[in-house]
């Protein structure tokens, strides 16, 4: 990767109480949105990476999704985290360096910080704005906590800052929300292996995983009555229009989500309602009637399936916490 595509250096955002808030620029390739979109729309099965859902509008829509009555994961994970907080803290230990993949503005993160009392909190997020907002808010709430934000894509190999200011007992990666479901099992394997390298032989991981369940429950969660999930999906095309000056006609695409039982995943697509051509700069993309853009996978696991996946990547499953209906699980993984 070219040098000028890297953001470098450290920026001290401030100090509150004894805590220091720093932010590290990391490897965020410029112009990758355009390249990824053009590459994805050139595939036989057109597809777009789900990380691009989360511009400002998309992040707001996702927050609305989390409040929908059909969308159970957020509530289930929060309730199991509340219920088992002491046990989760006992597993993770106090004084750790807590690394979160995602910017961690959530209630769950604050619960966890309060009870784990980490020596440092390292949120990793692709959005600098989201990262700074989360860091500022957490600095206010936890004035003695060192916060070291890292701007980067946690799905890629990422060099985390070495934390030396106070000796952390160990590294614990927190990866909530079943974001891991966006990866295929093969990708999740590679990702867990990479994380295993990051936490080291004494490290641990807390991973939120959406469990297999009645396909009707899954279907409803991704086809809500208010159409918020549809708007979230379609926003990706609006974003491409806005940022890449494309000419997607939104009325000629429709949200389609279904549970693919053979692959154990919800698939989201945007289906073309007409035969049409879309332009992005000098690039042209033809669509047949019914042809789709695959925008997201949301993989569901049984507890046994995820345990086997983690083990193959070098993690022993020490604990599994679930909600009352066993809709969602938080895995406590230790380096095997
Ligand atoms: C943030 C990836 C966990 O897969 O359920 C919600 C995203 N997509 N509704 C999920 C999402 C449609 C969500 N994850």
PDB file of C-alpha atoms and ligand atoms in Angstrom, residues 50 53-54 62 65-66 71-73 176-182 210 221-222 224 229 232-233 255 266 268 296-300 328, ligand 1:
ATOM      1  CA  UNK A  50     -21.670  -4.513   4.493  1.00  0.00           C
ATOM      2  CA  UNK A  53     -23.796   0.554   5.357  1.00  0.00           C
ATOM      3  CA  UNK A  54     -22.571   2.741   8.165  1.00  0.00           C
ATOM      4  CA  UNK A  62     -29.058   0.814  12.347  1.00  0.00           C
ATOM      5  CA  UNK A  65     -33.225  -1.295  13.764  1.00  0.00           C
ATOM      6  CA  UNK A  66     -31.870  -2.057  17.233  1.00  0.00           C
ATOM      7  CA  UNK A  71     -34.953  -7.186  15.978  1.00  0.00           C
ATOM      8  CA  UNK A  72     -34.155  -9.312  19.034  1.00  0.00           C
ATOM      9  CA  UNK A  73     -30.281  -9.467  19.012  1.00  0.00           C
ATOM     10  CA  UNK A 176     -20.209  -7.769  20.527  1.00  0.00           C
ATOM     11  CA  UNK A 177     -23.346  -7.504  18.423  1.00  0.00           C
ATOM     12  CA  UNK A 178     -22.792 -10.597  16.290  1.00  0.00           C
ATOM     13  CA  UNK A 179     -20.815  -8.474  13.863  1.00  0.00           C
ATOM     14  CA  UNK A 180     -18.828 -11.682  13.326  1.00  0.00           C
ATOM     15  CA  UNK A 181     -21.953 -12.940  11.527  1.00  0.00           C
ATOM     16  CA  UNK A 182     -21.078 -10.668   8.607  1.00  0.00           C
ATOM     17  CA  UNK A 210     -26.464 -14.790  17.076  1.00  0.00           C
ATOM     18  CA  UNK A 221     -35.949  -9.585  12.282  1.00  0.00           C
ATOM     19  CA  UNK A 222     -34.704  -8.711   8.793  1.00  0.00           C
ATOM     20  CA  UNK A 224     -39.568  -5.561   9.869  1.00  0.00           C
ATOM     21  CA  UNK A 229     -34.262  -2.668   7.514  1.00  0.00           C
ATOM     22  CA  UNK A 232     -31.027   0.596   5.831  1.00  0.00           C
ATOM     23  CA  UNK A 233     -30.337  -1.686   2.868  1.00  0.00           C
ATOM     24  CA  UNK A 255     -35.064  -4.974  -0.289  1.00  0.00           C
ATOM     25  CA  UNK A 266     -29.675 -14.444   6.575  1.00  0.00           C
ATOM     26  CA  UNK A 268     -29.785  -9.433   2.306  1.00  0.00           C
ATOM     27  CA  UNK A 296     -24.986  -8.713   3.589  1.00  0.00           C
ATOM     28  CA  UNK A 297     -24.619 -12.114   5.199  1.00  0.00           C
ATOM     29  CA  UNK A 298     -25.642 -12.514   8.797  1.00  0.00           C
ATOM     30  CA  UNK A 299     -24.443 -15.974   9.815  1.00  0.00           C
ATOM     31  CA  UNK A 300     -26.135 -17.848  12.645  1.00  0.00           C
ATOM     32  CA  UNK A 328     -28.064 -15.031  21.446  1.00  0.00           C
TER      33      UNK A 328
HETATM   34  C1  LIG B   1     -24.556  -5.490  12.863  1.00  0.00           C
HETATM   35  C2  LIG B   1     -24.078  -7.269  11.368  1.00  0.00           C
HETATM   36  C3  LIG B   1     -24.916  -7.739  13.542  1.00  0.00           C
HETATM   37  O1  LIG B   1     -26.458  -8.881  10.927  1.00  0.00           O
HETATM   38  O2  LIG B   1     -28.019  -8.449  12.357  1.00  0.00           O
HETATM   39  C4  LIG B   1     -29.230  -5.683  11.029  1.00  0.00           C
HETATM   40  C5  LIG B   1     -26.669  -5.852  10.769  1.00  0.00           C
HETATM   41  N1  LIG B   1     -28.468  -5.957   9.033  1.00  0.00           N
HETATM   42  N2  LIG B   1     -30.263  -5.734  10.165  1.00  0.00           N
HETATM   43  C6  LIG B   1     -27.025  -8.130  11.724  1.00  0.00           C
HETATM   44  C7  LIG B   1     -28.085  -5.832  10.301  1.00  0.00           C
HETATM   45  C8  LIG B   1     -29.803  -5.885   8.977  1.00  0.00           C
HETATM   46  C9  LIG B   1     -26.433  -6.727  11.967  1.00  0.00           C
HETATM   47  N3  LIG B   1     -25.015  -6.810  12.405  1.00  0.00           N
END
